[in-house]
mmCIF file with all atom_site columns, C-alpha atoms in Angstrom:
data_model
loop_
_atom_site.group_PDB
_atom_site.id
_atom_site.type_symbol
_atom_site.label_atom_id
_atom_site.label_alt_id
_atom_site.label_comp_id
_atom_site.label_asym_id
_atom_site.label_entity_id
_atom_site.label_seq_id
_atom_site.pdbx_PDB_ins_code
_atom_site.Cartn_x
_atom_site.Cartn_y
_atom_site.Cartn_z
_atom_site.occupancy
_atom_site.B_iso_or_equiv
_atom_site.pdbx_formal_charge
_atom_site.auth_seq_id
_atom_site.auth_comp_id
_atom_site.auth_asym_id
_atom_site.auth_atom_id
_atom_site.pdbx_PDB_model_num
ATOM 1   C CA . UNK G 1 1   ? -0.106 -0.234 0.035    1.00 42.00 ? 1   UNK G CA 1
ATOM 2   C CA . UNK G 1 2   ? 2.794  2.449  0.627    1.00 49.00 ? 2   UNK G CA 1
ATOM 3   C CA . UNK G 1 3   ? 4.055  1.972  -3.074   1.00 50.00 ? 3   UNK G CA 1
ATOM 4   C CA . UNK G 1 4   ? 0.714  3.087  -4.457   1.00 51.00 ? 4   UNK G CA 1
ATOM 5   C CA . UNK G 1 5   ? 1.016  6.095  -2.102   1.00 50.00 ? 5   UNK G CA 1
ATOM 6   C CA . UNK G 1 6   ? 4.059  7.142  -3.804   1.00 49.00 ? 6   UNK G CA 1
ATOM 7   C CA . UNK G 1 7   ? 2.735  6.766  -7.506   1.00 56.00 ? 7   UNK G CA 1
ATOM 8   C CA . UNK G 1 8   ? 0.698  10.221 -7.460   1.00 54.00 ? 8   UNK G CA 1
ATOM 9   C CA . UNK G 1 9   ? 3.598  12.691 -7.524   1.00 57.00 ? 9   UNK G CA 1
ATOM 10  C CA . UNK G 1 10  ? 7.394  12.005 -7.095   1.00 54.00 ? 10  UNK G CA 1
ATOM 11  C CA . UNK G 1 11  ? 9.228  13.476 -4.508   1.00 60.00 ? 11  UNK G CA 1
ATOM 12  C CA . UNK G 1 12  ? 11.572 15.574 -5.844   1.00 62.00 ? 12  UNK G CA 1
ATOM 13  C CA . UNK G 1 13  ? 11.684 17.724 -9.100   1.00 62.00 ? 13  UNK G CA 1
ATOM 14  C CA . UNK G 1 14  ? 13.170 15.400 -11.712  1.00 70.00 ? 14  UNK G CA 1
ATOM 15  C CA . UNK G 1 15  ? 13.956 16.906 -15.027  1.00 71.00 ? 15  UNK G CA 1
ATOM 16  C CA . UNK G 1 16  ? 12.308 20.051 -14.577  1.00 74.00 ? 16  UNK G CA 1
ATOM 17  C CA . UNK G 1 17  ? 12.576 22.488 -17.503  1.00 76.00 ? 17  UNK G CA 1
ATOM 18  C CA . UNK G 1 18  ? 14.187 25.712 -16.265  1.00 75.00 ? 18  UNK G CA 1
ATOM 19  C CA . UNK G 1 19  ? 14.709 29.082 -18.293  1.00 76.00 ? 19  UNK G CA 1
ATOM 20  C CA . UNK G 1 20  ? 18.141 30.453 -17.041  1.00 71.00 ? 20  UNK G CA 1
ATOM 21  C CA . UNK G 1 21  ? 17.161 33.910 -18.142  1.00 74.00 ? 21  UNK G CA 1
ATOM 22  C CA . UNK G 1 22  ? 14.201 33.829 -15.928  1.00 73.00 ? 22  UNK G CA 1
ATOM 23  C CA . UNK G 1 23  ? 15.403 31.436 -12.806  1.00 75.00 ? 23  UNK G CA 1
ATOM 24  C CA . UNK G 1 24  ? 17.615 32.448 -10.350  1.00 81.00 ? 24  UNK G CA 1
ATOM 25  C CA . UNK G 1 25  ? 20.842 29.862 -10.987  1.00 82.00 ? 25  UNK G CA 1
ATOM 26  C CA . UNK G 1 26  ? 23.818 29.701 -9.258   1.00 85.00 ? 26  UNK G CA 1
ATOM 27  C CA . UNK G 1 27  ? 27.417 29.987 -11.383  1.00 87.00 ? 27  UNK G CA 1
ATOM 28  C CA . UNK G 1 28  ? 27.594 26.080 -10.459  1.00 90.00 ? 28  UNK G CA 1
ATOM 29  C CA . UNK G 1 29  ? 24.503 25.245 -12.138  1.00 86.00 ? 29  UNK G CA 1
ATOM 30  C CA . UNK G 1 30  ? 25.188 27.659 -15.090  1.00 85.00 ? 30  UNK G CA 1
ATOM 31  C CA . UNK G 1 31  ? 28.573 25.836 -15.507  1.00 91.00 ? 31  UNK G CA 1
ATOM 32  C CA . UNK G 1 32  ? 26.654 22.310 -15.251  1.00 89.00 ? 32  UNK G CA 1
ATOM 33  C CA . UNK G 1 33  ? 24.023 23.530 -18.036  1.00 86.00 ? 33  UNK G CA 1
ATOM 34  C CA . UNK G 1 34  ? 26.934 24.879 -20.200  1.00 90.00 ? 34  UNK G CA 1
ATOM 35  C CA . UNK G 1 35  ? 28.636 21.349 -19.926  1.00 93.00 ? 35  UNK G CA 1
ATOM 36  C CA . UNK G 1 36  ? 25.892 19.417 -20.631  1.00 90.00 ? 36  UNK G CA 1
ATOM 37  C CA . UNK G 1 37  ? 24.763 21.731 -23.603  1.00 91.00 ? 37  UNK G CA 1
ATOM 38  C CA . UNK G 1 38  ? 28.802 21.298 -25.034  1.00 93.00 ? 38  UNK G CA 1
ATOM 39  C CA . UNK G 1 39  ? 28.308 17.711 -24.470  1.00 92.00 ? 39  UNK G CA 1
ATOM 40  C CA . UNK G 1 40  ? 25.017 17.413 -26.544  1.00 92.00 ? 40  UNK G CA 1
ATOM 41  C CA . UNK G 1 41  ? 26.618 19.571 -29.118  1.00 92.00 ? 41  UNK G CA 1
ATOM 42  C CA . UNK G 1 42  ? 29.442 17.501 -29.488  1.00 90.00 ? 42  UNK G CA 1
ATOM 43  C CA . UNK G 1 43  ? 27.456 14.375 -29.370  1.00 89.00 ? 43  UNK G CA 1
ATOM 44  C CA . UNK G 1 44  ? 25.333 15.761 -32.454  1.00 91.00 ? 44  UNK G CA 1
ATOM 45  C CA . UNK G 1 45  ? 28.197 17.235 -34.456  1.00 91.00 ? 45  UNK G CA 1
ATOM 46  C CA . UNK G 1 46  ? 29.683 14.180 -34.486  1.00 88.00 ? 46  UNK G CA 1
ATOM 47  C CA . UNK G 1 47  ? 26.680 12.582 -36.081  1.00 89.00 ? 47  UNK G CA 1
ATOM 48  C CA . UNK G 1 48  ? 26.374 15.299 -38.491  1.00 92.00 ? 48  UNK G CA 1
ATOM 49  C CA . UNK G 1 49  ? 29.642 15.297 -39.486  1.00 93.00 ? 49  UNK G CA 1
ATOM 50  C CA . UNK G 1 50  ? 29.801 11.607 -40.304  1.00 93.00 ? 50  UNK G CA 1
ATOM 51  C CA . UNK G 1 51  ? 26.423 11.943 -42.276  1.00 94.00 ? 51  UNK G CA 1
ATOM 52  C CA . UNK G 1 52  ? 27.889 15.008 -44.089  1.00 96.00 ? 52  UNK G CA 1
ATOM 53  C CA . UNK G 1 53  ? 31.177 12.823 -44.979  1.00 96.00 ? 53  UNK G CA 1
ATOM 54  C CA . UNK G 1 54  ? 28.914 9.980  -46.128  1.00 97.00 ? 54  UNK G CA 1
ATOM 55  C CA . UNK G 1 55  ? 26.715 12.445 -48.319  1.00 97.00 ? 55  UNK G CA 1
ATOM 56  C CA . UNK G 1 56  ? 29.808 13.997 -49.829  1.00 97.00 ? 56  UNK G CA 1
ATOM 57  C CA . UNK G 1 57  ? 31.346 10.408 -50.691  1.00 98.00 ? 57  UNK G CA 1
ATOM 58  C CA . UNK G 1 58  ? 27.952 9.500  -52.344  1.00 98.00 ? 58  UNK G CA 1
ATOM 59  C CA . UNK G 1 59  ? 27.776 12.680 -54.267  1.00 98.00 ? 59  UNK G CA 1
ATOM 60  C CA . UNK G 1 60  ? 31.247 12.311 -55.420  1.00 97.00 ? 60  UNK G CA 1
ATOM 61  C CA . UNK G 1 61  ? 30.826 8.694  -56.363  1.00 98.00 ? 61  UNK G CA 1
ATOM 62  C CA . UNK G 1 62  ? 27.899 9.577  -58.556  1.00 98.00 ? 62  UNK G CA 1
ATOM 63  C CA . UNK G 1 63  ? 29.553 12.477 -60.095  1.00 97.00 ? 63  UNK G CA 1
ATOM 64  C CA . UNK G 1 64  ? 32.563 10.227 -61.067  1.00 97.00 ? 64  UNK G CA 1
ATOM 65  C CA . UNK G 1 65  ? 30.577 7.441  -62.087  1.00 97.00 ? 65  UNK G CA 1
ATOM 66  C CA . UNK G 1 66  ? 28.749 9.785  -64.487  1.00 97.00 ? 66  UNK G CA 1
ATOM 67  C CA . UNK G 1 67  ? 31.917 11.185 -65.701  1.00 95.00 ? 67  UNK G CA 1
ATOM 68  C CA . UNK G 1 68  ? 33.681 7.677  -66.072  1.00 93.00 ? 68  UNK G CA 1
ATOM 69  C CA . UNK G 1 69  ? 30.270 6.534  -68.316  1.00 92.00 ? 69  UNK G CA 1
ATOM 70  C CA . UNK G 1 70  ? 30.222 9.529  -70.134  1.00 89.00 ? 70  UNK G CA 1
ATOM 71  C CA . UNK G 1 71  ? 34.196 9.153  -71.086  1.00 87.00 ? 71  UNK G CA 1
ATOM 72  C CA . UNK G 1 72  ? 33.666 5.380  -71.835  1.00 85.00 ? 72  UNK G CA 1
ATOM 73  C CA . UNK G 1 73  ? 30.623 5.793  -73.898  1.00 81.00 ? 73  UNK G CA 1
ATOM 74  C CA . UNK G 1 74  ? 32.076 8.705  -75.927  1.00 77.00 ? 74  UNK G CA 1
ATOM 75  C CA . UNK G 1 75  ? 35.235 6.430  -76.446  1.00 74.00 ? 75  UNK G CA 1
ATOM 76  C CA . UNK G 1 76  ? 33.540 3.848  -77.736  1.00 66.00 ? 76  UNK G CA 1
ATOM 77  C CA . UNK G 1 77  ? 31.207 6.248  -80.072  1.00 64.00 ? 77  UNK G CA 1
ATOM 78  C CA . UNK G 1 78  ? 31.962 5.205  -83.859  1.00 67.00 ? 78  UNK G CA 1
ATOM 79  C CA . UNK G 1 79  ? 29.824 8.108  -85.449  1.00 68.00 ? 79  UNK G CA 1
ATOM 80  C CA . UNK G 1 80  ? 32.798 9.911  -86.833  1.00 69.00 ? 80  UNK G CA 1
ATOM 81  C CA . UNK G 1 81  ? 34.208 6.755  -87.926  1.00 73.00 ? 81  UNK G CA 1
ATOM 82  C CA . UNK G 1 82  ? 31.173 5.827  -89.631  1.00 77.00 ? 82  UNK G CA 1
ATOM 83  C CA . UNK G 1 83  ? 30.798 9.291  -91.362  1.00 79.00 ? 83  UNK G CA 1
ATOM 84  C CA . UNK G 1 84  ? 34.205 9.035  -92.468  1.00 80.00 ? 84  UNK G CA 1
ATOM 85  C CA . UNK G 1 85  ? 33.443 5.835  -94.197  1.00 83.00 ? 85  UNK G CA 1
ATOM 86  C CA . UNK G 1 86  ? 30.150 7.109  -95.704  1.00 82.00 ? 86  UNK G CA 1
ATOM 87  C CA . UNK G 1 87  ? 32.261 10.247 -97.050  1.00 82.00 ? 87  UNK G CA 1
ATOM 88  C CA . UNK G 1 88  ? 34.742 7.859  -98.695  1.00 82.00 ? 88  UNK G CA 1
ATOM 89  C CA . UNK G 1 89  ? 32.291 5.811  -100.356 1.00 83.00 ? 89  UNK G CA 1
ATOM 90  C CA . UNK G 1 90  ? 30.264 8.668  -101.671 1.00 79.00 ? 90  UNK G CA 1
ATOM 91  C CA . UNK G 1 91  ? 33.698 10.133 -102.760 1.00 78.00 ? 91  UNK G CA 1
ATOM 92  C CA . UNK G 1 92  ? 34.552 6.805  -104.743 1.00 80.00 ? 92  UNK G CA 1
ATOM 93  C CA . UNK G 1 93  ? 31.054 6.316  -106.010 1.00 74.00 ? 93  UNK G CA 1
ATOM 94  C CA . UNK G 1 94  ? 30.975 10.162 -107.264 1.00 70.00 ? 94  UNK G CA 1
ATOM 95  C CA . UNK G 1 95  ? 34.564 9.618  -109.204 1.00 69.00 ? 95  UNK G CA 1
ATOM 96  C CA . UNK G 1 96  ? 33.429 6.431  -110.672 1.00 63.00 ? 96  UNK G CA 1
ATOM 97  C CA . UNK G 1 97  ? 30.242 8.273  -111.881 1.00 66.00 ? 97  UNK G CA 1
ATOM 98  C CA . UNK G 1 98  ? 32.251 11.025 -113.068 1.00 64.00 ? 98  UNK G CA 1
ATOM 99  C CA . UNK G 1 99  ? 34.501 8.804  -115.032 1.00 64.00 ? 99  UNK G CA 1
ATOM 100 C CA . UNK G 1 100 ? 31.854 6.851  -116.420 1.00 64.00 ? 100 UNK G CA 1
ATOM 101 C CA . UNK G 1 101 ? 30.127 10.207 -117.421 1.00 62.00 ? 101 UNK G CA 1
ATOM 102 C CA . UNK G 1 102 ? 32.971 11.286 -118.990 1.00 64.00 ? 102 UNK G CA 1
ATOM 103 C CA . UNK G 1 103 ? 34.043 8.183  -121.152 1.00 64.00 ? 103 UNK G CA 1
ATOM 104 C CA . UNK G 1 104 ? 30.325 7.976  -122.428 1.00 64.00 ? 104 UNK G CA 1
ATOM 105 C CA . UNK G 1 105 ? 30.365 11.486 -123.978 1.00 59.00 ? 105 UNK G CA 1
#
């Protein structure tokens, strides 16, 4: 029965929110708050740094992949070779046609 009586309200204040500008706090309490905030900031900044590095590596890998694919596909491209071949064929056909025309007249 004694346990049920204590359930209603805890004896001391635990994790009470405070406003350092409104509440009168001692120097030691303010120093403790700053230490806690700094520790929390360090913890969060380490997670953010890790995420930023991973994101940067992913973006870099994507850019390098696109660059590599483009470089590879352009080096495999035979369009200019095909155009040159067609031009050679066209020149030989035109010269044959001219030769045939000149011999016929």
